[in-house]
Structures are given as structure tokens and as C-alpha cells.
Coordinates of C-alpha atoms in Angstrom, one line a residue:
Chain A
X63 CA 18.4 -14.8 -37.2
X64 CA 17.3 -18.1 -35.6
X65 CA 14.6 -18.2 -33.0
X66 CA 17.2 -19.0 -30.4
X67 CA 19.3 -16.0 -31.3
X68 CA 16.3 -13.7 -31.2
X69 CA 15.4 -15.0 -27.8
X70 CA 19.0 -14.5 -26.6
X71 CA 19.0 -10.9 -27.8
X72 CA 15.5 -10.3 -26.3
X73 CA 16.6 -11.9 -23.0
X74 CA 19.6 -9.7 -22.9
X75 CA 17.6 -6.6 -23.6
X76 CA 15.1 -7.5 -20.9
X77 CA 17.9 -8.2 -18.5
X78 CA 19.2 -4.6 -19.0
X79 CA 15.7 -3.2 -18.6
X80 CA 15.3 -5.2 -15.4
X81 CA 18.7 -4.0 -14.1
X82 CA 17.7 -0.4 -14.8
X83 CA 14.5 -0.9 -12.8
X84 CA 16.4 -2.4 -9.9
X85 CA 18.7 0.6 -9.9
X86 CA 15.9 3.0 -10.3
X87 CA 15.3 3.5 -6.6
X88 CA 19.0 4.5 -6.3
X89 CA 18.5 7.2 -8.9
X90 CA 17.0 10.4 -7.7
X91 CA 13.6 10.5 -9.2
X92 CA 12.5 13.8 -10.8
X93 CA 9.2 15.2 -9.5
X94 CA 6.2 14.3 -11.5
X95 CA 3.3 16.7 -12.1
X96 CA 0.4 16.3 -9.6
X97 CA -1.8 13.5 -10.7
X98 CA -3.7 12.9 -7.5
X99 CA -6.9 14.8 -7.5
X100 CA -9.1 15.2 -4.5
X101 CA -12.8 15.9 -4.3
X102 CA -15.1 16.3 -1.3
X103 CA -17.9 13.8 -1.4
X104 CA -19.4 14.9 1.8
X105 CA -18.8 18.1 3.8
X106 CA -19.7 19.0 7.4
X107 CA -23.1 20.5 8.0
X108 CA -21.8 24.0 8.8
X109 CA -18.8 25.7 7.3
X110 CA -17.1 28.7 8.8
X111 CA -17.2 31.5 6.2
X112 CA -13.6 32.8 5.8
X113 CA -12.2 35.5 3.5
X114 CA -8.6 34.9 2.5
X115 CA -7.1 38.0 0.8
X116 CA -4.5 37.3 -1.9
X117 CA -1.1 37.9 -0.2
X118 CA 0.4 41.2 -1.2
X119 CA 3.5 40.6 -3.4
X120 CA 6.3 43.0 -2.8
X121 CA 8.5 41.9 -5.7
X122 CA 8.6 42.2 -9.4
X123 CA 6.3 40.4 -11.8
X124 CA 4.1 37.6 -10.5
X125 CA 4.5 36.0 -7.0
X126 CA 6.2 32.6 -7.0
X127 CA 3.1 31.0 -5.4
X128 CA -0.5 32.0 -4.8
X129 CA -0.4 31.3 -1.0
X130 CA -3.9 32.5 -0.4
X131 CA -5.3 30.0 -2.9
X132 CA -3.3 27.0 -1.4
X133 CA -4.6 28.0 2.1
X134 CA -8.1 28.4 0.8
X135 CA -8.1 25.0 -0.9
X136 CA -6.8 23.3 2.2
X137 CA -9.4 24.8 4.5
X138 CA -12.3 24.1 2.0
X139 CA -11.0 20.5 1.6
X140 CA -11.3 19.9 5.3
X141 CA -15.1 20.3 4.8
X142 CA -15.2 22.7 7.8
X143 CA -14.9 26.0 5.9
X144 CA -16.6 28.0 3.2
X145 CA -14.1 30.2 1.4
X146 CA -15.7 33.5 0.2
X147 CA -14.8 34.2 -3.5
X148 CA -12.3 37.0 -4.2
X149 CA -14.7 38.6 -6.6
X150 CA -17.0 39.4 -3.6
X151 CA -14.3 41.3 -1.7
X152 CA -14.9 45.0 -1.2
X153 CA -11.3 45.8 -0.2
X154 CA -7.8 44.1 -0.4
X155 CA -6.0 45.1 2.8
X156 CA -2.2 44.5 2.9
X157 CA -1.7 45.4 6.5
X158 CA -3.5 45.5 9.8
X159 CA -4.0 49.2 9.4
X160 CA -5.8 48.8 6.1
X161 CA -8.5 46.4 7.6
X162 CA -12.0 47.8 7.6
X163 CA -14.1 45.3 9.5
X164 CA -17.4 46.5 8.0
X165 CA -16.2 45.5 4.6
X166 CA -16.0 41.9 5.9
X167 CA -19.2 41.8 7.9
X168 CA -21.0 43.0 4.8
X169 CA -20.0 39.9 2.9
X170 CA -20.8 37.6 5.9
X171 CA -17.2 36.6 6.7
X172 CA -16.5 35.4 10.2
X173 CA -12.8 35.2 9.8
X174 CA -10.3 37.2 7.7
X175 CA -6.8 36.3 6.6
X176 CA -4.4 38.8 5.1
X177 CA -0.7 38.4 4.3
X178 CA 2.4 39.6 2.4
X179 CA 5.2 37.9 0.6
X180 CA 8.4 39.7 -0.3
X181 CA 11.8 38.6 -1.8
X182 CA 14.6 39.3 0.7
X183 CA 17.5 37.7 -1.1
X184 CA 18.3 35.2 -3.9
X185 CA 15.7 32.4 -3.5
X186 CA 14.7 33.8 -0.2
X187 CA 11.2 35.0 0.7
X188 CA 9.6 36.7 3.7
X189 CA 6.0 35.6 4.3
X190 CA 3.8 37.1 6.9
X191 CA 0.1 36.5 7.7
X192 CA -2.5 37.6 10.1
X193 CA -5.8 36.0 11.1
X194 CA -8.7 38.2 12.4
X195 CA -12.0 37.5 14.1
X196 CA -14.4 39.8 12.2
X197 CA -17.0 40.0 15.0
X198 CA -14.6 40.6 17.8
X199 CA -12.5 42.8 15.5
X200 CA -9.4 41.2 17.0
X201 CA -6.3 39.4 15.7
X202 CA -6.2 35.7 16.5
X203 CA -2.8 34.8 15.0
X204 CA 0.1 36.3 13.2
X205 CA 3.3 34.6 12.1
X206 CA 6.3 35.3 9.9
X207 CA 8.5 32.9 7.9
X208 CA 11.6 33.2 5.9
X209 CA 12.0 30.4 3.3
X210 CA 13.3 29.4 -0.1
X211 CA 10.8 29.1 -3.0
X212 CA 10.7 25.4 -2.7
X213 CA 9.2 25.7 0.7
X214 CA 6.5 28.2 -0.1
X215 CA 3.7 25.6 -0.5
X216 CA 4.8 24.1 2.8
X217 CA 4.5 27.5 4.5
X218 CA 1.0 27.9 3.0
X219 CA 0.0 24.5 4.5
X220 CA 1.5 25.5 7.9
X221 CA -0.5 28.7 7.8
X222 CA -3.6 26.7 7.0
X223 CA -2.9 24.5 10.0
X224 CA -2.6 27.5 12.3
X225 CA -5.9 29.0 11.0
X226 CA -7.7 25.6 11.3
X227 CA -6.6 25.2 14.9
X228 CA -7.5 28.7 15.9
X229 CA -11.0 28.5 14.4
X230 CA -12.0 24.9 15.1
X231 CA -10.0 24.2 18.3
X232 CA -8.5 21.1 16.6
X233 CA -5.0 20.7 15.1
X234 CA -4.8 20.8 11.3
X235 CA -3.1 18.1 9.1
X236 CA -2.3 20.2 6.1
X237 CA 1.4 20.4 6.6
X238 CA 1.9 16.7 5.9
X239 CA 2.5 14.3 3.1
X240 CA 1.0 11.0 2.0
X241 CA 2.7 8.0 0.6
X242 CA 0.9 5.5 -1.6
X243 CA 1.4 2.8 -4.2
X244 CA 0.2 3.1 -7.7
X245 CA -0.3 0.4 -10.3
X246 CA -0.6 1.2 -13.9
X247 CA -1.0 -1.2 -16.9
X248 CA -1.7 -0.4 -20.5
X249 CA -4.4 -3.1 -20.5
X250 CA -5.5 -5.8 -18.1
X251 CA -3.1 -8.4 -19.5
X252 CA -0.2 -6.0 -20.2
X253 CA 2.7 -5.9 -17.6
X254 CA 2.1 -3.5 -14.8
X255 CA 4.3 -0.8 -13.3
X256 CA 4.2 -0.2 -9.6
X257 CA 5.3 3.1 -8.0
X258 CA 5.7 4.2 -4.5
X259 CA 4.9 7.9 -4.5
X260 CA 4.9 10.7 -2.1
X261 CA 2.7 13.8 -2.4
X262 CA 1.7 16.8 -0.3
X263 CA -1.5 16.2 1.6
X264 CA -3.3 18.3 -1.2
X265 CA -2.1 15.9 -3.9
X266 CA 0.6 18.3 -5.2
X267 CA 4.3 17.7 -5.8
X268 CA 3.7 14.0 -6.3
X269 CA 7.0 12.2 -6.9
X270 CA 8.0 8.6 -7.4
X271 CA 10.5 7.2 -4.9
X272 CA 10.4 3.6 -6.0
X273 CA 9.5 2.2 -9.4
X274 CA 9.2 -1.5 -10.0
X275 CA 7.8 -4.2 -12.4
X276 CA 6.8 -6.2 -9.3
X277 CA 4.4 -5.3 -6.5
X278 CA 5.2 -2.8 -3.7
X279 CA 3.3 -2.7 -0.4
X280 CA 3.1 -1.4 3.1
X281 CA 4.9 1.9 2.9
X282 CA 5.7 3.1 6.5
X283 CA 7.1 6.5 7.5
X284 CA 9.8 6.8 10.0
X285 CA 8.8 9.0 12.9
X286 CA 11.1 11.8 11.7
X287 CA 9.6 11.6 8.3
X288 CA 13.0 11.2 6.6
X289 CA 12.8 7.5 5.7
X290 CA 10.3 5.1 4.4
X291 CA 10.2 1.3 4.9
X292 CA 8.3 -0.8 2.4
X293 CA 7.9 -4.4 1.0
X294 CA 9.1 -5.1 -2.5
X295 CA 8.7 -8.1 -4.7
X296 CA 11.4 -7.0 -7.1
X297 CA 13.4 -10.2 -6.4
X298 CA 10.3 -12.3 -6.9
X299 CA 9.5 -12.6 -3.2
X300 CA 8.7 -10.3 -0.4
X301 CA 11.6 -8.3 1.1
X302 CA 11.7 -5.3 3.3
X303 CA 13.7 -2.1 2.5
X304 CA 14.3 1.2 4.2
X305 CA 14.9 4.1 1.9
X306 CA 16.2 7.6 2.6
X307 CA 13.9 10.2 1.1
X308 CA 16.5 12.9 0.7
X309 CA 18.9 10.9 -1.5
X310 CA 17.0 7.9 -2.5
X311 CA 19.5 5.5 -1.0
X312 CA 18.1 2.4 0.5
X313 CA 19.0 -0.6 2.5
X314 CA 17.7 -4.2 2.4
X315 CA 16.5 -4.9 5.9
X316 CA 14.9 -8.3 5.7
X317 CA 15.3 -11.1 3.2
X318 CA 14.8 -14.1 5.4
X319 CA 13.3 -17.3 4.1
X320 CA 9.6 -17.0 3.6
X321 CA 7.6 -13.8 4.0
X322 CA 9.3 -10.5 5.0
X323 CA 6.6 -7.9 5.5
X324 CA 4.6 -5.5 7.5
X325 CA 7.3 -3.0 8.6
X326 CA 6.2 -0.8 11.5
X327 CA 8.5 1.8 13.1
X328 CA 8.7 2.1 16.9
X329 CA 7.9 5.7 18.1
X330 CA 11.6 6.4 18.8
X331 CA 12.5 5.3 15.3
X332 CA 15.1 2.8 16.6
X333 CA 13.2 -0.4 16.0
X334 CA 11.1 -2.0 13.2
X335 CA 8.5 -4.5 13.9
X336 CA 8.1 -7.0 11.1
X337 CA 6.0 -10.1 10.2
X338 CA 8.4 -12.8 9.2
X339 CA 7.6 -16.4 8.4
X340 CA 11.2 -17.6 8.5
X341 CA 10.3 -20.1 11.3
X342 CA 7.5 -21.7 9.3
X343 CA 4.6 -19.4 9.9
X344 CA 4.3 -15.6 10.1
X345 CA 5.3 -14.2 13.5
X346 CA 5.9 -10.7 14.8
X347 CA 9.6 -9.8 15.3
X348 CA 11.3 -6.7 16.4
X349 CA 14.5 -5.6 14.7
X350 CA 16.9 -3.2 16.4
X351 CA 18.1 -1.0 13.5
X352 CA 21.4 -0.1 15.0
X353 CA 22.6 -3.6 16.0
X354 CA 20.4 -5.6 13.6
X355 CA 19.5 -7.8 16.5
X356 CA 16.2 -9.6 15.8
X357 CA 13.8 -10.7 18.5
X358 CA 10.8 -12.8 18.1
X359 CA 7.7 -11.7 20.0
X360 CA 4.9 -14.1 19.1
X361 CA 5.1 -17.9 19.3
X362 CA 2.1 -19.9 17.9
X363 CA 1.2 -21.8 14.7
X364 CA -1.3 -19.1 13.7
X365 CA -0.7 -16.2 11.3
X366 CA 0.5 -13.2 13.3
X367 CA 1.1 -10.1 11.2
X368 CA 0.4 -6.4 10.7
X369 CA 2.1 -5.1 13.9
X370 CA 1.6 -1.4 14.9
X371 CA 3.1 0.4 17.9
X372 CA 1.3 2.4 20.5
X373 CA 2.4 6.1 20.5
X374 CA 4.1 5.6 23.9
X375 CA 6.0 2.6 22.6
X376 CA 4.6 0.3 25.3
X377 CA 2.3 -1.9 23.2
X378 CA 2.1 -3.5 19.8
X379 CA -1.3 -4.3 18.3
X380 CA -1.3 -7.0 15.6
X381 CA -3.6 -9.3 13.6
X382 CA -3.8 -12.9 14.5
X383 CA -6.0 -15.8 13.5
X384 CA -5.1 -17.9 16.5
X385 CA -8.8 -18.0 17.4
X386 CA -9.8 -19.1 13.9
X387 CA -10.2 -16.0 11.9
X388 CA -8.2 -12.7 11.9
X389 CA -8.8 -10.6 15.0
X390 CA -6.9 -7.8 16.7
X391 CA -4.6 -8.5 19.6
X392 CA -2.5 -6.3 21.8
X393 CA 0.8 -7.3 23.4
X394 CA 3.3 -5.5 25.6
X395 CA 6.3 -4.4 23.5
X396 CA 8.4 -7.2 25.0
X397 CA 5.8 -9.8 23.8
X398 CA 5.2 -11.1 27.3
X399 CA 1.5 -10.4 27.8
X400 CA -1.1 -10.6 25.0
X401 CA -4.8 -9.9 25.1
X402 CA -7.5 -10.0 22.4
X403 CA -9.2 -6.7 21.6
X404 CA -11.9 -7.4 19.0
X405 CA -14.9 -9.6 19.5
X406 CA -17.4 -8.2 17.0
X407 CA -17.5 -8.9 13.3
X408 CA -16.1 -12.0 11.5
X409 CA -12.7 -10.5 10.5
X410 CA -10.7 -7.7 12.1
X411 CA -7.3 -6.7 10.8
X412 CA -4.7 -4.1 10.0
X413 CA -5.1 -2.0 13.2
X414 CA -3.1 1.1 14.0
X415 CA -3.2 3.6 16.8
X416 CA -4.5 7.2 16.7
X417 CA -1.8 9.7 17.7
X418 CA -3.4 10.2 21.1
X419 CA -3.3 6.5 21.8
X420 CA -7.0 6.3 22.7
X421 CA -8.3 4.4 19.7
X422 CA -7.4 2.2 16.8
X423 CA -8.5 2.3 13.2
X424 CA -8.8 -1.1 11.5
X425 CA -10.6 -3.1 8.8
X426 CA -13.6 -4.9 10.0
X427 CA -15.8 -7.3 8.0
X428 CA -19.4 -8.0 8.7
X429 CA -21.6 -10.0 6.2
X430 CA -18.7 -10.1 3.8
X431 CA -18.2 -6.3 3.7
X432 CA -14.8 -5.0 4.5
X433 CA -15.0 -1.6 6.0
X434 CA -12.9 0.9 7.9
X435 CA -13.8 1.1 11.6
X436 CA -12.5 2.5 14.8
X437 CA -12.1 0.8 18.1
X438 CA -12.2 2.8 21.4
X439 CA -9.6 1.3 23.6
X440 CA -11.2 2.2 26.9
X441 CA -14.7 0.9 26.1
X442 CA -14.1 -1.6 23.4
X443 CA -16.7 0.0 21.2
X444 CA -16.4 -0.7 17.5
X445 CA -17.7 1.8 15.1
X446 CA -17.9 1.3 11.3
X447 CA -17.2 4.5 9.5
X448 CA -17.7 3.8 5.8
X449 CA -20.3 2.3 3.6
X450 CA -18.1 0.8 0.9
X451 CA -17.3 -2.9 0.8
X452 CA -13.6 -3.4 -0.1
X453 CA -11.7 -1.1 2.2
X454 CA -8.0 -1.6 3.1
X455 CA -5.1 0.0 4.9
X456 CA -6.6 2.7 7.0
X457 CA -4.1 5.3 8.3
X458 CA -4.6 8.2 10.7
X459 CA -3.6 11.8 9.9
X460 CA -1.2 13.1 12.5
X461 CA -4.0 15.2 14.0
X462 CA -5.9 12.0 14.7
X463 CA -9.0 13.5 13.1
X464 CA -8.9 12.0 9.6
X465 CA -8.5 8.5 8.4
X466 CA -7.2 7.9 4.9
X467 CA -7.7 4.4 3.4
X468 CA -7.8 2.5 0.1
X469 CA -11.0 1.3 -1.5
X470 CA -12.6 0.5 -4.8
X471 CA -15.0 2.8 -6.7
X472 CA -16.4 1.6 -10.0
X473 CA -13.7 -0.9 -10.5
X474 CA -10.8 1.3 -9.8
X475 CA -8.5 1.5 -6.8
X476 CA -8.8 4.9 -5.1
X477 CA -8.0 6.5 -1.8
X478 CA -10.7 7.9 0.4
X479 CA -10.7 9.8 3.7
X480 CA -13.3 10.1 6.4
X481 CA -13.1 12.2 9.4
X482 CA -13.0 10.2 12.6
X483 CA -16.6 11.3 13.4
X484 CA -17.7 10.2 10.0
X485 CA -18.9 13.7 8.9
X486 CA -16.5 14.6 6.1
X487 CA -15.6 12.4 3.2
X488 CA -13.2 12.8 0.3
X489 CA -12.0 10.8 -2.7
X490 CA -8.4 10.8 -3.9
X491 CA -8.2 9.7 -7.5
X492 CA -5.5 9.1 -10.0
X493 CA -5.9 10.0 -13.7
X494 CA -4.6 6.6 -14.7
X495 CA -4.3 3.4 -12.8
X496 CA -5.1 2.2 -9.3
X497 CA -3.9 3.8 -6.1
X498 CA -3.6 1.8 -2.8
X499 CA -1.6 1.4 0.4
X500 CA -1.8 4.9 1.7
X501 CA 0.4 6.0 4.6
X502 CA 0.0 9.5 6.2
X503 CA 3.3 11.1 7.2
X504 CA 4.1 12.7 10.5
X505 CA 4.0 16.5 10.6
X506 CA 6.6 18.1 8.3
X507 CA 9.4 19.7 10.3
X508 CA 11.3 21.5 7.6
X509 CA 10.5 25.1 8.3
X510 CA 12.8 27.6 9.9
X511 CA 11.1 30.6 11.5
Chain B
X200 CA 5.4 -17.9 -34.9
X201 CA 2.1 -18.8 -33.0
X202 CA 1.1 -21.5 -35.5
X203 CA 4.5 -23.1 -35.5
X204 CA 4.6 -23.2 -31.7
X205 CA 1.1 -24.7 -31.6
X206 CA 2.1 -27.4 -34.0
X207 CA 5.3 -28.0 -32.1
X208 CA 3.4 -28.3 -28.9
X209 CA 1.0 -30.9 -30.3
X210 CA 3.8 -32.9 -31.7
X211 CA 5.9 -32.9 -28.6
X212 CA 2.9 -33.5 -26.4
X213 CA 2.4 -36.7 -28.2
X214 CA 6.1 -37.6 -27.8
X215 CA 5.9 -36.6 -24.1
X216 CA 2.8 -38.6 -23.4
X217 CA 4.4 -41.6 -25.0
X218 CA 7.4 -41.1 -22.8
X219 CA 5.2 -40.8 -19.7
X220 CA 3.6 -44.1 -20.3
X221 CA 7.0 -45.8 -20.4
X222 CA 8.3 -44.0 -17.3
X223 CA 11.1 -42.2 -19.1
X224 CA 12.5 -39.0 -17.7
X225 CA 11.7 -35.9 -19.7
X226 CA 12.8 -32.4 -19.7
X227 CA 11.0 -30.1 -17.3
X228 CA 7.8 -29.0 -18.9
X229 CA 7.5 -25.3 -19.9
X230 CA 4.4 -23.6 -18.7
X231 CA 2.7 -21.0 -20.8
X232 CA 2.5 -17.9 -18.6
X233 CA 1.0 -15.2 -20.7
X234 CA 0.6 -13.0 -17.6
X235 CA 4.4 -13.0 -17.0
X236 CA 5.9 -9.5 -17.1
X237 CA 8.9 -9.4 -19.5
X238 CA 11.4 -8.3 -16.8
X239 CA 10.5 -11.4 -14.8
X240 CA 12.8 -13.7 -16.7
X241 CA 15.8 -11.4 -16.9
X242 CA 17.1 -11.3 -13.3
X243 CA 17.3 -15.1 -13.3
X244 CA 19.8 -14.7 -16.1
X245 CA 17.2 -16.0 -18.5
X246 CA 15.4 -19.3 -18.5
X247 CA 17.4 -22.1 -20.0
X248 CA 16.1 -22.8 -23.4
X249 CA 13.5 -25.5 -22.8
X250 CA 12.6 -25.8 -26.4
X251 CA 8.9 -26.0 -27.1
X252 CA 8.1 -29.2 -25.1
X253 CA 5.1 -28.7 -23.0
X254 CA 2.4 -30.5 -21.1
X255 CA -1.0 -30.8 -22.7
X256 CA -3.2 -27.7 -22.6
X257 CA -5.2 -27.1 -19.5
X258 CA -8.6 -28.2 -20.8
X259 CA -9.1 -31.3 -18.7
X260 CA -10.3 -33.5 -21.6
X261 CA -10.1 -37.1 -20.4
X262 CA -8.8 -39.7 -22.8
X263 CA -8.7 -43.5 -22.4
X264 CA -9.3 -43.2 -18.7
X265 CA -10.6 -46.1 -16.6
X266 CA -14.2 -45.4 -15.4
X267 CA -14.0 -43.5 -12.1
X268 CA -10.3 -42.4 -12.4
X269 CA -8.6 -39.5 -14.2
X270 CA -5.3 -40.3 -15.7
X271 CA -2.3 -38.5 -14.3
X272 CA -1.6 -36.8 -17.6
X273 CA -4.9 -34.9 -17.4
X274 CA -4.4 -34.0 -13.8
X275 CA -0.8 -32.8 -14.5
X276 CA -2.2 -30.5 -17.2
X277 CA -3.8 -28.5 -14.4
X278 CA -1.2 -26.2 -13.0
X279 CA -3.3 -24.5 -10.3
X280 CA -5.5 -25.6 -7.5
X281 CA -8.2 -23.5 -5.9
X282 CA -9.4 -22.8 -2.4
X283 CA -12.5 -21.6 -0.6
X284 CA -12.6 -18.1 0.9
X285 CA -10.3 -17.6 3.8
X286 CA -9.3 -21.2 3.7
X287 CA -6.2 -23.2 2.9
X288 CA -7.8 -26.6 2.8
X289 CA -7.6 -28.7 -0.3
X290 CA -10.8 -30.4 -1.3
X291 CA -10.8 -33.8 -2.9
X292 CA -10.6 -32.7 -6.5
X293 CA -7.8 -30.3 -5.9
X294 CA -6.0 -32.7 -3.7
X295 CA -5.9 -35.3 -6.5
X296 CA -4.3 -32.7 -8.8
X297 CA -1.6 -32.1 -6.2
X298 CA -1.0 -35.8 -5.8
X299 CA -0.5 -36.3 -9.5
X300 CA 2.1 -33.6 -9.5
X301 CA 3.7 -35.2 -6.4
X302 CA 4.0 -38.5 -8.3
X303 CA 5.4 -36.8 -11.3
X304 CA 8.0 -35.1 -9.1
X305 CA 9.0 -38.4 -7.4
X306 CA 9.4 -40.0 -10.9
X307 CA 11.6 -37.1 -12.0
X308 CA 14.0 -36.5 -9.2
X309 CA 15.9 -33.6 -10.8
X310 CA 12.9 -31.4 -11.1
X311 CA 12.3 -28.4 -8.8
X312 CA 8.8 -27.1 -8.2
X313 CA 7.7 -23.7 -7.1
X314 CA 4.4 -23.3 -5.3
X315 CA 3.0 -19.8 -5.6
X316 CA 0.2 -18.9 -3.2
X317 CA -2.4 -16.3 -4.0
X318 CA -5.6 -14.8 -2.5
X319 CA -8.6 -12.8 -3.7
X320 CA -8.6 -9.1 -3.1
X321 CA -10.8 -9.1 0.0
X322 CA -9.3 -8.4 3.4
X323 CA -5.9 -6.8 4.1
X324 CA -2.9 -7.2 2.0
X325 CA -0.5 -8.3 4.6
X326 CA -2.8 -10.9 6.1
X327 CA -3.4 -12.1 2.5
X328 CA 0.4 -12.5 2.0
X329 CA 0.3 -14.9 5.0
X330 CA -2.8 -16.7 3.8
X331 CA -1.2 -17.2 0.3
X332 CA 1.8 -18.8 2.0
X333 CA -0.5 -21.0 4.0
X334 CA -2.1 -22.3 0.9
X335 CA 1.2 -23.0 -0.7
X336 CA 2.2 -24.9 2.5
X337 CA -1.0 -27.0 2.2
X338 CA 0.1 -28.1 -1.2
X339 CA 3.6 -28.7 0.0
X340 CA 2.4 -30.9 2.8
X341 CA 0.6 -33.2 0.4
X342 CA 3.7 -33.5 -1.8
X343 CA 6.0 -34.2 1.2
X344 CA 3.7 -36.9 2.4
X345 CA 4.0 -38.6 -1.0
X346 CA 7.8 -38.5 -0.8
X347 CA 8.9 -35.3 -2.5
X348 CA 11.8 -34.0 -0.5
X349 CA 11.7 -30.5 1.0
X350 CA 14.7 -29.2 -0.9
X351 CA 12.9 -29.6 -4.2
X352 CA 9.9 -27.5 -3.2
X353 CA 10.1 -23.7 -3.2
X354 CA 7.3 -21.6 -1.7
X355 CA 6.4 -18.0 -2.6
X356 CA 3.3 -16.0 -1.7
X357 CA 2.0 -13.1 -3.7
X358 CA -1.0 -12.5 -1.5
X359 CA -3.6 -10.6 -3.4
X360 CA -1.0 -8.8 -5.6
X361 CA -1.3 -10.9 -8.7
X362 CA -4.8 -11.9 -9.5
X363 CA -5.7 -14.0 -12.5
X364 CA -8.9 -12.2 -13.0
X365 CA -9.1 -8.4 -12.3
X366 CA -12.9 -8.2 -11.8
X367 CA -14.4 -7.5 -8.4
X368 CA -17.0 -10.3 -8.2
X369 CA -17.4 -13.8 -6.8
X370 CA -16.2 -15.7 -9.9
X371 CA -13.1 -13.6 -10.3
X372 CA -12.4 -14.1 -6.6
X373 CA -12.8 -17.9 -6.8
X374 CA -10.3 -18.0 -9.7
X375 CA -7.8 -15.9 -7.8
X376 CA -7.7 -18.0 -4.7
X377 CA -5.1 -20.5 -5.9
X378 CA -1.7 -22.0 -5.7
X379 CA 0.2 -22.1 -9.0
X380 CA 2.4 -25.2 -9.5
X381 CA 5.4 -24.1 -11.5
X382 CA 8.3 -26.2 -12.8
X383 CA 11.7 -24.8 -13.7

């Protein structure tokens, strides 16, 4: 075979591989095993001691999930609880009548959780739990769910949210998912594979929703949690897609000349803010998804990018270097009025609102260190939350209490989270490759009671 | 295969250089892009076979230059220009490289050039996409001023997504802040 022929065959082969990769998002990706591991690097000073009794299984053989363990892991991971080991339990009550409070005071538990899980039909399970205050000897919460096996982990996270809220006074964020981008390469010079993945907030059930030989960035959840927008370079330049999570079908949303990037959903899910440079430099646009009508909001020769909507839909914050270096600005959603929000630090970018609309999280640089910070909107106070130096993409959990972001630890891209008061920190690590661009989902809404 | 290519490169370099001196039009030079992912070529329907003709290796060795000037051939061997942090301004040295490419393009009116803008990893990804584009536009401006028409220049920004050097230090960052000049 001549060299030319070898090259033709190779090119043909590669063309097919590339085609497969292009089609991959349209194929329903099978779930991958959990490869995102989470460790607490700093917990809160005081943890509430809680005893979670293994849920009594009323079927044959082993229960389909160990709900008590999932709940326990969630609560411990929040850094606010200490879970008393099962081996220390004196009794294993299955119902309210079987609870002997002395058994729990003796092992220093302040809260007690019991529960049952029973099969009630083909792939149908009845789950009940009760939460007790050991000192007051009173029930604080009790709920019942009927779900298929595939939703049992979701139920456990939902229960953990209820327990968390009852005992801390704050809403939990366990019944949520996170999206993130991974990059793996066999060696530094080998071609990389990029994946957009979604996992439960505890790192389980990770699955790939987009796979590409070219970079993927800026995943953004729709407010109903059913779709995800993202930027893909699969066509050798940046384009924005919206993909349905249920069936993997997707739509090309923006492929104008220049940059197409930074998708941000309006709170009503009907519009997408974008950064497009079709007019010569990046400006903020809003696209009406129904009509595909495009409206430009900013108008200056500077870089305007990274839009994010306020929870009430009235404002859009964005990054602009119209004053020289990147700073955060806020404009009314019609683009008519704009004001600058950040004045400290040499570089402020990628701002997004907390769910209560009272503060922003952003990346702020001082002395060349790029760190996650919060900005209180009423006072303008900027608080740096981390002590790393290459932070990116901070995203609020839907309870507004945790910020998840990307950073670099010992040369590898990892995710980290910090509670908005700075007290609890965690690291989310992949076994292989780098992880970046996290986006925390809205609350899951799949459960039927 | 490697050795044959290397020899071919040397031979054709000589031929090309000779052609340059007499102002003849040559085939578009092929750039050695060892960091290219295999799938990259496929969606284009495969690159047309350019043979093994190539520009001289990027080692900047001057030859027969008048004192105080660098011959175009040496400047043309450089396929990337670099930038200071958070800046899209071309310093004198990098500007001269761009100017040499502009002259080459003017002399070869069928060529299309792609300017690929890149950033180092610091800062946010989306802002870096925009900064990469601004760097590519800086280079484009110099070329336009020297007479290259807009429809022959393509711009693409990869932001911080495709670093040359994967390390997390100043020298890697300096290498990554660049615009790649790519001929097709």
C-alpha cells in the first residue's frame, strides 16, 4: 500500500470515529459506575450526634438499597452531623412502639431515625421513616413514599433533606444532582476525551450525557432540571446546545459567527442569556426559546460575558472589562440600566446569584490568586472563602448554603465545595483525569408521595 | 517513516526557500501539529494531500540576514505569537512575525489563514474564550493593515481549553498565551 492509500484509509477510519462521536450525544448513554469520590477536608466544629437505624426490610432476601447508610453518608458529608456507628446500638426498633429512649441516651444520641421498606408490587416499594428528638422523646418528622427501585436512592436523599432541615433549621441539598465536565487523556500529549457528566450530589449514579474529542464547557441546568445547555467545540469552534436529559436529544441553539457561549437560563425557563461575538466583540444577548428571537442587551467595545439571572428574573449580572479589567456589573433584564458591583480586587468574574437573591458568588483575584468569593448585594461586602489559587466556576447549591467550584490540587483538576460561611470544606475527586465546570442542579422533583 | 519525512522536509525546504527568493507561488505549507487529535481532520473530509512540503522548523536560526534584520523566512517559521498576561497587545518582536505572515499572504492570494486565540488557565473559562478571540483579532488587525483581505482570515478562540504546556507555572502560562497562525 502506498503512503497515500494508507492515509486515505486512516482518514476514512477517523472520519467514521468522528461521526460516531458526533452522534454519541444522540445515543442514550448507559450509566457509568460512580467515579466521583468525596472527602471532607474540614468539618464544622460541632456535629449533632445522630443514630440512624438500618431500615427494617419487609421482603425476601436483601433490601434493594441500604437507605440508612445513604442517609448517614449525606448527613456526615454536610459536616454538621456525627453518625453513631451501628455496632454501638443497643436496640434496633422497627416502629415507634419499639423505641426505648434510654437506649439512645446511653449512647449519647441526640436524634434517632428509624424506618421500614417493604415491597408492595412489581418494582414498587413502600418506604417510611420517623425522626425523633431523644431528649424531648418526641417525633419531629415522619413521611411515607411509594416508589420504584430506581428512585430509592432519591428517596434516601429526600429523607436526609428533611432530617437536615428539622435539626439545623436550614434546608438540605442532598436531593440534587451535579453536572460537571471531565477531561481524560492517556498521557499529556495523547488526544483527550471530554465528557459532560451528571451524578447525584453524593457522587453516585454518574452518567455521561455528552462525549467529545473537543472541549465542552459551561453546563447550565434548566430551572425544571430536565434540560442542560452547554458549549461544545465539536465543530472546531464554540457553539451552544440544549440537550434533553430524558432521551439525550439535543438542539443546536447558537452557531453565529465568532464565539457562542455562556448559556444562562432565565428563572422561568423561557429564555437563554448568551455571550455572542457575532457583532465583533462579545456582548450579552437574550434568546427567546419559543420564537428564537434574539435581542442584544449590551453595546460597547469591551468584553461582556458570563451572564447570570437574578432569581426574580429582573436583573442579569455579567462580567465586563469596560473599565479595563474584568469586573461584575448588573443590568436590568431589558438591558436599559447598568451599574458596576465590584470595586475590590484586580479581577472579578463569573458571578451568579444565591437562590435567595441576596448575594453573589464569583471568582475574585487579588495578588494573582484567583479565589471563590461572595458579594453581599445590600452592603457590597466582598468575602473571599477559599485559600487556593486557581479557582473557577463557583455554583450555589439550591439551598444557598454550599458553593461548589473547580480548582486545582497537586496538578489535577478537582471540584471542591465550601459552605457559604466558610466552615465546611470538601473535595470531589475523579479516579482518572481532571474534573471542572460544575453546575449544581435545582431540587429533584421526581418523587410521588 | 519518520526519517523519510525528515529528509523530505529538508529537501523541500530547500526547494521552497529557493522559490521564495524568486517570488513564486508555492503550495500552502503544512504545519506539524503533533498535538492534533486524530478526529480533528476527519469532519473536514480530510485534509487535501499537501505532500510533505513544509516551512523550516521553528528554531529561529538566522541565515544570511542583513545585520539588524531577520529574514522573512525565519519569521515565517514561527507559527505562534505570544502575549503578556491579560493582554492582547503585540510587542515589537511578535508584531514582526505577524507582519512577515501578512506579507506572505499578500504574495500568495489563494491562501486562507486561521488565527487561533488561546489563554493561560488563570481566570474564568468564558472570559478567557473572549480574551483568546481578542488576541486573534489583534493579529488580524495587523494583517488587514498590511493588505490581507478579511475574507481570507478566519478567527477561532479556544480560550484556556487547549494549552501547549499543561503545567501550572509561569513558564507554562507564558507559552499558552498565544495565537496560532495556521494555513490550510
